[in-house]
């Protein structure tokens, strides 16, 4: 069947723990992380066209103007990579509608890359095997395979090697966005500068965190949340420390910076608790506040 359009929705990711090792020879850092996909989404619509094009819109709180609209955009790179992989022309009009903060440490770009891979694969009737799609995703960026997979997963390598993890229950997250994003490479550079020439230990995933997820124990999970990039992100944005403290004072079970930041995450017991913490944090006027459950599925065709 020739389709006139395909719509794919892809979720934001958070890192429940982000263990970071030393820089590798290729410049990337060895990671040991637990990803969770949460219910904030970007939507990508693709249509047949002559050549490729890209348009970007977004929710009113999203700074759409910060998203590149040329071939450096990861969605365009995804379409070109998939077309080249199959030896076909990348004839597609791509429209991204963003609900995930830009440069917020929640892998919004990676969601767009994963969504476009899946959308073009469906539009062009390619039926690329899942393993191949995951490999192409890994070429696009370290977080892109997880955006395809979704749920909760362990990430190793530079983050691109993903394995689904056993979890129980649903977790609710309050997300505090910042008005200005942080560059991921800049945060990694700060991490390197903070460690200096000292060897960085191999990253590990705390047993307590996996155990909390297996039991569905929100309180234990809140205590086990950790992020090795947090000190570097806080050096670049010291004011976020106060935001994290406010969340804990407002009864969140845990607070941490999402990935390379600057979005902050607050773990809550359920939806009602998330609404309460979100409205209390809104009162501090630190930035846009939203809330979302996790885990949710990865990129999927919705239209
Ligand atoms: O893979 P991705 O394109 O998301 O990475 C963006 C940047 O983040 C890289 O260019 C690198 O500076 C940094 N990074 C890293 N180690 C990782 C993942 C990302 O140093 N494991």
Tab-separated table of C-alpha atoms and ligand atoms in Angstrom:
chain	number	residue	atom	x	y	z
A	1	UNK	CA	0.000	0.000	0.000
A	2	UNK	CA	1.366	3.457	-0.931
A	3	UNK	CA	0.721	5.808	1.994
A	4	UNK	CA	0.174	9.548	1.614
A	5	UNK	CA	1.611	10.194	5.086
A	6	UNK	CA	2.970	8.420	8.160
A	7	UNK	CA	2.871	9.870	11.677
A	8	UNK	CA	5.252	8.583	14.371
A	9	UNK	CA	5.317	9.614	18.004
A	10	UNK	CA	8.558	9.255	20.009
A	11	UNK	CA	9.065	9.837	23.755
A	12	UNK	CA	11.541	11.833	25.821
A	13	UNK	CA	14.115	9.861	27.798
A	14	UNK	CA	15.456	10.356	31.261
A	15	UNK	CA	18.415	8.618	32.920
A	16	UNK	CA	17.564	7.104	36.303
A	17	UNK	CA	21.281	6.684	36.786
A	18	UNK	CA	23.990	7.977	34.495
A	19	UNK	CA	27.406	6.499	35.227
A	20	UNK	CA	30.098	8.167	33.134
A	21	UNK	CA	33.618	6.816	32.644
A	22	UNK	CA	36.659	8.400	31.072
A	23	UNK	CA	36.823	9.714	27.509
A	24	UNK	CA	37.501	6.931	24.985
A	25	UNK	CA	39.851	7.169	22.006
A	26	UNK	CA	36.914	8.251	19.819
A	27	UNK	CA	36.142	11.136	22.223
A	28	UNK	CA	32.925	9.569	23.556
A	29	UNK	CA	32.614	8.562	27.192
A	30	UNK	CA	31.919	5.025	28.395
A	31	UNK	CA	28.443	4.954	29.959
A	32	UNK	CA	26.520	2.658	32.287
A	33	UNK	CA	23.009	4.056	32.440
A	34	UNK	CA	19.384	3.135	33.025
A	35	UNK	CA	17.099	4.887	30.587
A	36	UNK	CA	13.384	5.392	31.040
A	37	UNK	CA	11.026	6.710	28.357
A	38	UNK	CA	8.468	9.156	29.775
A	39	UNK	CA	5.224	10.538	28.407
A	40	UNK	CA	6.438	13.730	26.738
A	41	UNK	CA	6.477	13.330	22.959
A	42	UNK	CA	7.701	14.727	19.682
A	43	UNK	CA	5.627	13.806	16.641
A	44	UNK	CA	7.104	13.384	13.169
A	45	UNK	CA	4.949	13.337	10.024
A	46	UNK	CA	6.473	12.292	6.699
A	47	UNK	CA	4.966	12.640	3.215
A	48	UNK	CA	6.180	11.711	-0.282
A	49	UNK	CA	7.964	14.641	-2.013
A	50	UNK	CA	10.583	15.502	-4.639
A	51	UNK	CA	13.821	15.660	-2.641
A	52	UNK	CA	13.764	16.300	1.101
A	53	UNK	CA	12.428	19.182	3.181
A	54	UNK	CA	11.966	19.900	6.872
A	55	UNK	CA	9.585	22.032	8.925
A	56	UNK	CA	9.557	22.367	12.709
A	57	UNK	CA	6.680	23.448	14.950
A	58	UNK	CA	6.149	22.931	18.660
A	59	UNK	CA	4.204	23.401	21.830
A	60	UNK	CA	4.161	27.061	22.927
A	61	UNK	CA	6.726	26.482	25.712
A	62	UNK	CA	9.258	24.977	23.244
A	63	UNK	CA	11.977	27.133	21.700
A	64	UNK	CA	11.488	25.903	18.160
A	65	UNK	CA	13.814	28.551	16.694
A	66	UNK	CA	16.752	26.747	18.332
A	67	UNK	CA	16.150	23.626	16.227
A	68	UNK	CA	18.268	23.538	13.040
A	69	UNK	CA	16.104	23.281	9.923
A	70	UNK	CA	18.872	22.155	7.540
A	71	UNK	CA	20.662	18.867	6.854
A	72	UNK	CA	22.373	19.041	10.259
A	73	UNK	CA	18.992	18.243	11.846
A	74	UNK	CA	19.049	14.653	13.090
A	75	UNK	CA	15.674	13.914	11.449
A	76	UNK	CA	17.090	14.823	8.034
A	77	UNK	CA	20.238	12.811	8.787
A	78	UNK	CA	18.001	9.856	9.665
A	79	UNK	CA	16.096	10.053	6.363
A	80	UNK	CA	19.334	10.393	4.350
A	81	UNK	CA	20.986	7.519	6.243
A	82	UNK	CA	18.044	5.158	5.741
A	83	UNK	CA	17.759	6.052	2.045
A	84	UNK	CA	21.509	5.545	1.509
A	85	UNK	CA	21.352	2.222	3.375
A	86	UNK	CA	18.769	0.985	0.858
A	87	UNK	CA	20.222	2.781	-2.182
A	88	UNK	CA	17.095	4.888	-2.801
A	89	UNK	CA	16.448	8.632	-3.116
A	90	UNK	CA	15.530	10.484	0.113
A	91	UNK	CA	12.296	11.904	-1.306
A	92	UNK	CA	10.408	12.991	1.784
A	93	UNK	CA	8.830	16.048	3.413
A	94	UNK	CA	9.468	15.835	7.173
A	95	UNK	CA	7.403	17.813	9.692
A	96	UNK	CA	8.455	17.740	13.348
A	97	UNK	CA	6.051	18.856	16.060
A	98	UNK	CA	7.983	19.197	19.309
A	99	UNK	CA	6.721	18.556	22.823
A	100	UNK	CA	10.143	17.624	24.292
A	101	UNK	CA	12.353	20.505	25.543
A	102	UNK	CA	15.136	21.536	23.137
A	103	UNK	CA	18.690	20.964	24.480
A	104	UNK	CA	17.123	19.952	27.803
A	105	UNK	CA	18.938	16.671	28.441
A	106	UNK	CA	15.842	14.666	27.489
A	107	UNK	CA	16.974	13.446	24.056
A	108	UNK	CA	14.422	15.395	22.035
A	109	UNK	CA	16.701	15.346	18.990
A	110	UNK	CA	17.217	11.612	19.392
A	111	UNK	CA	13.441	11.121	19.530
A	112	UNK	CA	13.147	12.967	16.199
A	113	UNK	CA	15.897	10.785	14.685
A	114	UNK	CA	14.232	7.569	15.844
A	115	UNK	CA	10.779	8.760	14.768
A	116	UNK	CA	12.026	9.714	11.292
A	117	UNK	CA	13.797	6.363	10.814
A	118	UNK	CA	10.588	4.506	11.627
A	119	UNK	CA	8.352	6.912	9.679
A	120	UNK	CA	10.461	6.762	6.495
A	121	UNK	CA	10.846	2.996	6.795
A	122	UNK	CA	7.033	2.738	6.846
A	123	UNK	CA	6.418	5.393	4.150
A	124	UNK	CA	8.935	3.809	1.768
A	125	UNK	CA	7.704	0.253	2.534
A	126	UNK	CA	11.242	-0.904	3.366
A	127	UNK	CA	10.543	-3.235	6.307
A	128	UNK	CA	14.112	-2.822	7.569
A	129	UNK	CA	14.789	-5.566	10.155
A	130	UNK	CA	14.668	-4.255	13.736
A	131	UNK	CA	18.354	-5.050	14.388
A	132	UNK	CA	19.426	-3.037	11.310
A	133	UNK	CA	17.203	-0.119	12.333
A	134	UNK	CA	18.795	-0.131	15.805
A	135	UNK	CA	22.277	-0.104	14.214
A	136	UNK	CA	21.372	2.850	11.989
A	137	UNK	CA	19.930	4.558	15.078
A	138	UNK	CA	23.263	4.063	16.882
A	139	UNK	CA	25.085	5.744	13.972
A	140	UNK	CA	22.834	8.792	14.333
A	141	UNK	CA	23.462	9.324	18.045
A	142	UNK	CA	24.111	7.587	21.342
A	143	UNK	CA	20.496	7.911	22.615
A	144	UNK	CA	18.673	7.126	19.361
A	145	UNK	CA	18.471	3.305	19.771
A	146	UNK	CA	16.773	3.813	23.135
A	147	UNK	CA	14.241	6.191	21.572
A	148	UNK	CA	13.237	3.309	19.264
A	149	UNK	CA	13.114	0.795	22.106
A	150	UNK	CA	11.414	2.802	24.872
A	151	UNK	CA	10.316	1.365	28.227
A	152	UNK	CA	13.137	1.065	30.747
A	153	UNK	CA	16.515	-0.176	29.530
A	154	UNK	CA	20.149	-0.495	30.451
A	155	UNK	CA	22.506	1.433	28.168
A	156	UNK	CA	26.200	0.637	27.777
A	157	UNK	CA	28.964	1.440	25.272
A	158	UNK	CA	28.506	5.165	24.628
A	159	UNK	CA	24.800	4.644	25.442
A	160	UNK	CA	23.847	3.043	22.117
A	161	UNK	CA	23.875	-0.600	23.320
A	162	UNK	CA	20.443	-1.079	24.895
A	163	UNK	CA	18.932	-4.006	26.800
A	164	UNK	CA	15.362	-3.943	28.173
A	165	UNK	CA	15.195	-3.940	31.994
A	166	UNK	CA	12.636	-5.557	34.299
A	167	UNK	CA	10.564	-3.016	36.201
A	168	UNK	CA	7.304	-3.026	38.112
A	169	UNK	CA	4.733	-0.275	38.335
A	170	UNK	CA	4.455	3.232	37.020
A	171	UNK	CA	6.564	6.226	38.011
A	172	UNK	CA	5.493	9.860	37.798
A	173	UNK	CA	8.004	12.569	36.996
A	174	UNK	CA	7.725	16.315	37.358
A	175	UNK	CA	9.904	18.060	34.796
A	176	UNK	CA	11.245	21.569	35.348
A	177	UNK	CA	12.527	23.027	32.104
A	178	UNK	CA	15.083	25.804	31.806
A	179	UNK	CA	14.647	28.827	29.562
A	180	UNK	CA	18.070	28.281	27.992
A	181	UNK	CA	19.352	24.814	27.028
A	182	UNK	CA	22.766	23.291	27.741
A	183	UNK	CA	25.058	21.850	25.070
A	184	UNK	CA	25.761	18.150	25.724
A	185	UNK	CA	29.394	18.350	24.481
A	186	UNK	CA	29.959	21.388	26.754
A	187	UNK	CA	28.759	19.425	29.801
A	188	UNK	CA	31.024	16.476	28.916
A	189	UNK	CA	33.934	18.917	28.497
A	190	UNK	CA	33.205	20.301	31.964
A	191	UNK	CA	33.103	16.721	33.309
A	192	UNK	CA	36.581	16.117	31.787
A	193	UNK	CA	37.904	19.392	33.187
A	194	UNK	CA	36.629	18.524	36.675
A	195	UNK	CA	38.413	15.163	36.596
A	196	UNK	CA	41.633	16.548	35.130
A	197	UNK	CA	44.294	13.952	34.314
A	198	UNK	CA	43.057	11.523	37.016
A	199	UNK	CA	41.728	8.192	35.728
A	200	UNK	CA	37.916	7.983	35.898
A	201	UNK	CA	36.651	4.652	37.312
A	202	UNK	CA	34.556	2.418	35.061
A	203	UNK	CA	30.889	3.399	35.389
A	204	UNK	CA	28.514	1.032	37.193
A	205	UNK	CA	24.761	0.765	37.723
A	206	UNK	CA	23.903	0.644	41.439
A	207	UNK	CA	22.320	-2.664	42.547
A	208	UNK	CA	19.957	-0.666	44.797
A	209	UNK	CA	18.516	1.089	41.750
A	210	UNK	CA	17.804	-2.122	39.829
A	211	UNK	CA	16.311	-3.677	42.962
A	212	UNK	CA	14.046	-0.638	43.501
A	213	UNK	CA	12.831	-0.912	39.887
A	214	UNK	CA	12.184	-4.653	40.200
A	215	UNK	CA	10.130	-4.040	43.360
A	216	UNK	CA	8.409	-0.899	42.080
A	217	UNK	CA	9.622	0.882	45.223
A	218	UNK	CA	9.357	4.629	44.564
A	219	UNK	CA	10.999	5.682	47.822
A	220	UNK	CA	14.039	3.425	47.272
A	221	UNK	CA	14.256	4.554	43.647
A	222	UNK	CA	14.250	8.183	44.763
A	223	UNK	CA	17.261	7.492	46.979
A	224	UNK	CA	19.115	5.544	44.285
A	225	UNK	CA	18.783	8.127	41.462
A	226	UNK	CA	22.247	9.342	40.393
A	227	UNK	CA	23.885	11.281	37.614
A	228	UNK	CA	27.658	11.649	37.171
A	229	UNK	CA	27.084	14.615	34.842
A	230	UNK	CA	25.171	16.509	37.529
A	231	UNK	CA	28.220	18.191	39.156
A	232	UNK	CA	29.379	19.387	35.712
A	233	UNK	CA	25.900	20.672	34.787
A	234	UNK	CA	25.674	22.429	38.180
A	235	UNK	CA	29.043	24.105	37.609
A	236	UNK	CA	27.626	25.549	34.383
A	237	UNK	CA	24.211	26.346	35.968
A	238	UNK	CA	24.679	26.752	39.769
A	239	UNK	CA	21.099	28.027	40.157
A	240	UNK	CA	19.765	24.532	39.421
A	241	UNK	CA	20.938	23.360	42.859
A	242	UNK	CA	18.232	25.507	44.438
A	243	UNK	CA	15.628	24.113	42.043
A	244	UNK	CA	16.539	20.540	43.062
A	245	UNK	CA	16.275	21.484	46.748
A	246	UNK	CA	12.877	23.138	46.222
A	247	UNK	CA	11.549	19.903	44.693
A	248	UNK	CA	12.677	17.837	47.683
A	249	UNK	CA	11.194	20.390	50.090
A	250	UNK	CA	7.951	20.111	48.114
A	251	UNK	CA	7.919	16.347	48.983
A	252	UNK	CA	9.376	14.762	45.816
A	253	UNK	CA	10.950	11.336	46.519
A	254	UNK	CA	14.065	12.200	44.541
A	255	UNK	CA	15.481	15.023	42.447
A	256	UNK	CA	18.163	15.049	39.782
A	257	UNK	CA	19.277	16.731	36.610
A	258	UNK	CA	18.151	14.947	33.462
A	259	UNK	CA	21.124	13.638	31.453
A	260	UNK	CA	23.396	16.558	30.597
A	261	UNK	CA	20.718	19.004	31.786
A	262	UNK	CA	19.453	21.561	32.349
A	263	UNK	CA	15.966	20.010	32.814
A	264	UNK	CA	15.398	18.878	36.417
A	265	UNK	CA	13.390	15.789	37.351
A	266	UNK	CA	11.393	15.099	40.486
A	267	UNK	CA	10.115	11.623	41.284
A	268	UNK	CA	6.567	11.374	42.628
A	269	UNK	CA	4.411	8.590	43.992
A	270	UNK	CA	1.546	8.870	41.523
A	271	UNK	CA	-0.323	11.324	39.337
A	272	UNK	CA	-1.964	13.212	42.216
A	273	UNK	CA	1.401	13.657	43.955
A	274	UNK	CA	2.943	14.836	40.666
A	275	UNK	CA	0.180	17.444	40.229
A	276	UNK	CA	0.833	18.662	43.791
A	277	UNK	CA	4.629	18.901	43.375
A	278	UNK	CA	4.278	20.481	39.911
A	279	UNK	CA	1.950	23.205	41.158
A	280	UNK	CA	4.160	23.909	44.184
A	281	UNK	CA	7.229	24.199	41.921
A	282	UNK	CA	5.346	26.436	39.475
A	283	UNK	CA	4.906	28.858	42.385
A	284	UNK	CA	8.696	29.308	42.549
A	285	UNK	CA	8.674	30.565	38.925
A	286	UNK	CA	11.868	28.765	38.005
A	287	UNK	CA	10.700	27.777	34.502
A	288	UNK	CA	7.992	25.771	32.721
A	289	UNK	CA	6.833	22.758	34.765
A	290	UNK	CA	5.116	19.648	33.400
A	291	UNK	CA	4.647	16.064	34.544
A	292	UNK	CA	4.595	12.688	32.830
A	293	UNK	CA	4.480	8.963	33.636
A	294	UNK	CA	7.092	6.377	32.762
A	295	UNK	CA	7.874	3.908	31.402
A	296	UNK	CA	6.109	4.396	28.045
A	297	UNK	CA	6.752	2.644	24.689
A	298	UNK	CA	9.398	3.844	22.229
A	299	UNK	CA	8.800	5.363	18.786
A	300	UNK	CA	5.630	4.026	17.169
A	301	UNK	CA	3.413	4.662	14.180
A	302	UNK	CA	0.276	6.494	15.299
A	303	UNK	CA	-1.214	7.543	11.962
B	1	LIG	O1	25.921	10.661	20.442
B	1	LIG	P1	25.434	12.067	20.543
B	1	LIG	O2	25.360	12.745	19.196
B	1	LIG	O3	24.169	12.215	21.304
B	1	LIG	O4	26.531	12.836	21.376
B	1	LIG	C1	26.595	14.239	21.446
B	1	LIG	C2	27.905	14.643	22.092
B	1	LIG	O5	27.876	14.299	23.493
B	1	LIG	C3	29.130	13.952	21.547
B	1	LIG	O6	29.651	14.640	20.455
B	1	LIG	C4	30.085	13.981	22.746
B	1	LIG	O7	30.663	15.255	22.875
B	1	LIG	C5	29.132	13.816	23.912
B	1	LIG	N1	28.995	12.408	24.353
B	1	LIG	C6	30.060	11.787	25.012
B	1	LIG	N2	29.942	10.493	25.433
B	1	LIG	C7	28.775	9.815	25.235
B	1	LIG	C8	27.691	10.425	24.578
B	1	LIG	C9	27.837	11.730	24.151
B	1	LIG	O8	31.120	12.392	25.208
B	1	LIG	N3	28.676	8.553	25.674
